mmCIF file of C-alpha atoms in Angstrom:
data_model
loop_
_atom_site.group_PDB
_atom_site.id
_atom_site.type_symbol
_atom_site.label_atom_id
_atom_site.label_comp_id
_atom_site.label_asym_id
_atom_site.label_seq_id
_atom_site.Cartn_x
_atom_site.Cartn_y
_atom_site.Cartn_z
ATOM 1 C CA MET X 1 101.226 115.527 140.712
ATOM 2 C CA THR X 2 97.512 115.396 139.933
ATOM 3 C CA LEU X 3 95.864 112.240 138.617
ATOM 4 C CA ASP X 4 95.132 114.076 135.346
ATOM 5 C CA GLU X 5 98.822 114.909 134.923
ATOM 6 C CA LEU X 6 99.712 111.337 135.834
ATOM 7 C CA SER X 7 97.265 110.027 133.210
ATOM 8 C CA ARG X 8 98.786 112.246 130.528
ATOM 9 C CA ARG X 9 102.313 111.143 131.373
ATOM 10 C CA ILE X 10 101.292 107.475 131.427
ATOM 11 C CA GLY X 11 99.872 108.003 127.940
ATOM 12 C CA ASP X 12 103.205 109.454 126.820
ATOM 13 C CA ALA X 13 105.060 106.438 128.242
ATOM 14 C CA TRP X 14 102.679 104.032 126.477
ATOM 15 C CA ASN X 15 103.297 105.934 123.251
ATOM 16 C CA TYR X 16 107.014 105.107 123.541
ATOM 17 C CA GLN X 17 106.012 101.507 124.245
ATOM 18 C CA ARG X 18 103.825 101.321 121.123
ATOM 19 C CA GLN X 19 106.742 102.672 119.080
ATOM 20 C CA ARG X 20 108.949 99.915 120.555
ATOM 21 C CA ASN X 21 111.201 102.609 121.963
ATOM 22 C CA TRP X 22 111.957 100.408 124.966
ATOM 23 C CA ARG X 23 114.622 102.624 126.529
ATOM 24 C CA GLU X 24 112.468 105.778 126.551
ATOM 25 C CA ALA X 25 109.426 103.799 127.676
ATOM 26 C CA ALA X 26 111.330 102.157 130.538
ATOM 27 C CA SER X 27 112.774 105.499 131.605
ATOM 28 C CA ALA X 28 109.350 107.166 131.537
ATOM 29 C CA PHE X 29 107.664 104.315 133.439
ATOM 30 C CA GLN X 30 110.492 104.210 136.021
ATOM 31 C CA GLN X 31 110.145 107.936 136.683
ATOM 32 C CA LEU X 32 106.365 107.612 136.929
ATOM 33 C CA ALA X 33 106.704 104.691 139.344
ATOM 34 C CA LYS X 34 108.945 106.731 141.642
ATOM 35 C CA GLU X 35 106.542 109.652 141.646
ATOM 36 C CA ALA X 36 103.290 107.667 141.763
ATOM 37 C CA GLU X 37 104.354 105.477 144.693
ATOM 38 C CA ARG X 38 103.884 108.537 146.889
ATOM 39 C CA LEU X 39 100.173 108.605 146.069
ATOM 40 C CA GLU X 40 97.674 107.257 148.548
ATOM 41 C CA HIS X 41 96.400 103.862 147.368
ATOM 42 C CA THR X 42 92.929 104.953 146.301
ATOM 43 C CA GLU X 43 91.063 103.124 143.533
ATOM 44 C CA ASN X 44 92.099 105.720 140.927
ATOM 45 C CA ALA X 45 95.737 105.787 142.006
ATOM 46 C CA LEU X 46 95.928 101.980 141.998
ATOM 47 C CA HIS X 47 94.555 101.857 138.445
ATOM 48 C CA HIS X 48 97.416 104.092 137.357
ATOM 49 C CA LEU X 49 100.030 102.166 139.334
ATOM 50 C CA VAL X 50 98.991 98.880 137.703
ATOM 51 C CA ASP X 51 99.333 100.497 134.265
ATOM 52 C CA ILE X 52 102.731 101.953 135.165
ATOM 53 C CA TYR X 53 104.229 98.703 136.443
ATOM 54 C CA TYR X 54 102.761 96.612 133.625
ATOM 55 C CA GLY X 55 104.202 99.061 131.086
ATOM 56 C CA LEU X 56 107.529 99.033 132.905
ATOM 57 C CA GLY X 57 107.576 95.235 132.791
ATOM 58 C CA LEU X 58 106.910 95.193 129.058
ATOM 59 C CA SER X 59 109.578 97.827 128.453
ATOM 60 C CA GLU X 60 112.186 95.997 130.520
ATOM 61 C CA ARG X 61 111.308 92.771 128.709
ATOM 62 C CA GLY X 62 111.801 94.604 125.404
ATOM 63 C CA LEU X 63 115.258 95.670 126.588
ATOM 64 C CA GLY X 64 116.083 92.079 127.572
ATOM 65 C CA ASN X 65 116.213 92.876 131.297
ATOM 66 C CA LYS X 66 114.490 89.737 132.563
ATOM 67 C CA ALA X 67 115.004 90.343 136.297
ATOM 68 C CA ALA X 68 113.747 93.934 136.104
ATOM 69 C CA ALA X 69 110.786 92.858 133.966
ATOM 70 C CA LEU X 70 109.799 90.126 136.427
ATOM 71 C CA GLU X 71 110.110 92.553 139.336
ATOM 72 C CA ALA X 72 107.819 95.053 137.583
ATOM 73 C CA PHE X 73 105.304 92.368 136.559
ATOM 74 C CA ASN X 74 105.192 91.003 140.119
ATOM 75 C CA LYS X 75 104.580 94.521 141.454
ATOM 76 C CA ALA X 76 101.825 95.018 138.850
ATOM 77 C CA ALA X 77 100.251 91.688 139.863
ATOM 78 C CA ALA X 78 100.222 92.660 143.545
ATOM 79 C CA LEU X 79 98.710 96.062 142.746
ATOM 80 C CA ALA X 80 96.077 94.521 140.449
ATOM 81 C CA SER X 81 95.108 92.135 143.243
ATOM 82 C CA GLU X 82 94.936 95.024 145.728
ATOM 83 C CA SER X 83 92.815 97.002 143.258
ATOM 84 C CA PHE X 84 90.456 94.090 142.693
ATOM 85 C CA GLU X 85 90.018 93.645 146.447
ATOM 86 C CA MET X 86 89.388 97.366 146.849
ATOM 87 C CA VAL X 87 86.573 97.486 144.277
ATOM 88 C CA LYS X 88 84.989 94.382 145.853
ATOM 89 C CA ARG X 89 84.734 96.020 149.300
ATOM 90 C CA PRO X 90 81.290 97.224 150.413
ATOM 91 C CA ASP X 91 82.500 100.821 150.283
ATOM 92 C CA GLY X 92 84.257 100.278 146.940
ATOM 93 C CA SER X 93 82.895 100.931 143.486
ATOM 94 C CA ASN X 94 81.833 97.318 142.946
ATOM 95 C CA ASN X 95 78.509 96.779 141.231
ATOM 96 C CA LEU X 96 79.046 92.995 141.019
ATOM 97 C CA ASN X 97 79.312 92.805 137.242
ATOM 98 C CA ASP X 98 81.148 96.100 137.021
ATOM 99 C CA GLU X 99 83.741 96.661 134.296
ATOM 100 C CA GLU X 100 86.362 97.436 136.963
ATOM 101 C CA ASP X 101 86.055 93.875 138.272
ATOM 102 C CA ASP X 102 86.521 92.620 134.719
ATOM 103 C CA ARG X 103 89.431 94.978 134.117
ATOM 104 C CA PHE X 104 91.413 93.793 137.122
ATOM 105 C CA MET X 105 90.626 90.112 136.540
ATOM 106 C CA MET X 106 91.788 90.507 132.925
ATOM 107 C CA LEU X 107 94.896 92.464 133.925
ATOM 108 C CA GLY X 108 95.719 89.890 136.577
ATOM 109 C CA THR X 109 95.514 87.134 133.964
ATOM 110 C CA MET X 110 97.622 89.076 131.457
ATOM 111 C CA ILE X 111 100.279 89.834 134.051
ATOM 112 C CA LYS X 112 100.436 86.184 135.164
ATOM 113 C CA GLN X 113 100.878 85.191 131.503
ATOM 114 C CA ARG X 114 103.823 87.589 131.111
ATOM 115 C CA ILE X 115 105.401 86.204 134.297
ATOM 116 C CA ALA X 116 104.920 82.610 133.077
ATOM 117 C CA GLU X 117 106.455 83.480 129.695
ATOM 118 C CA MET X 118 109.578 84.743 131.417
ATOM 119 C CA SER X 119 109.934 81.976 134.004
#
């Protein structure tokens, strides 16, 4: 699967999420997670994986599946941390005050909030 195809399918899954169609969203995010885990952990792939697992966590929470939601949020948190470390590396895309740094710091905070809400 190309990253463009992955992006399109993530958008479709988020559309289910916005419609509060938790079952379809969870199913779409679960399928994406299975397929995307095979991708090499490049910056672009990690961005998508964070989105997938965060969306999966929200969908599972919407379905009332606390354990599955926490598992997905914890995976998203680990991937966001890995992504943040990757953009900070000298060979990464870090420009010190780059929006990617901000994005992963913000996502990390949001994910931790979801985990705290469910604990």
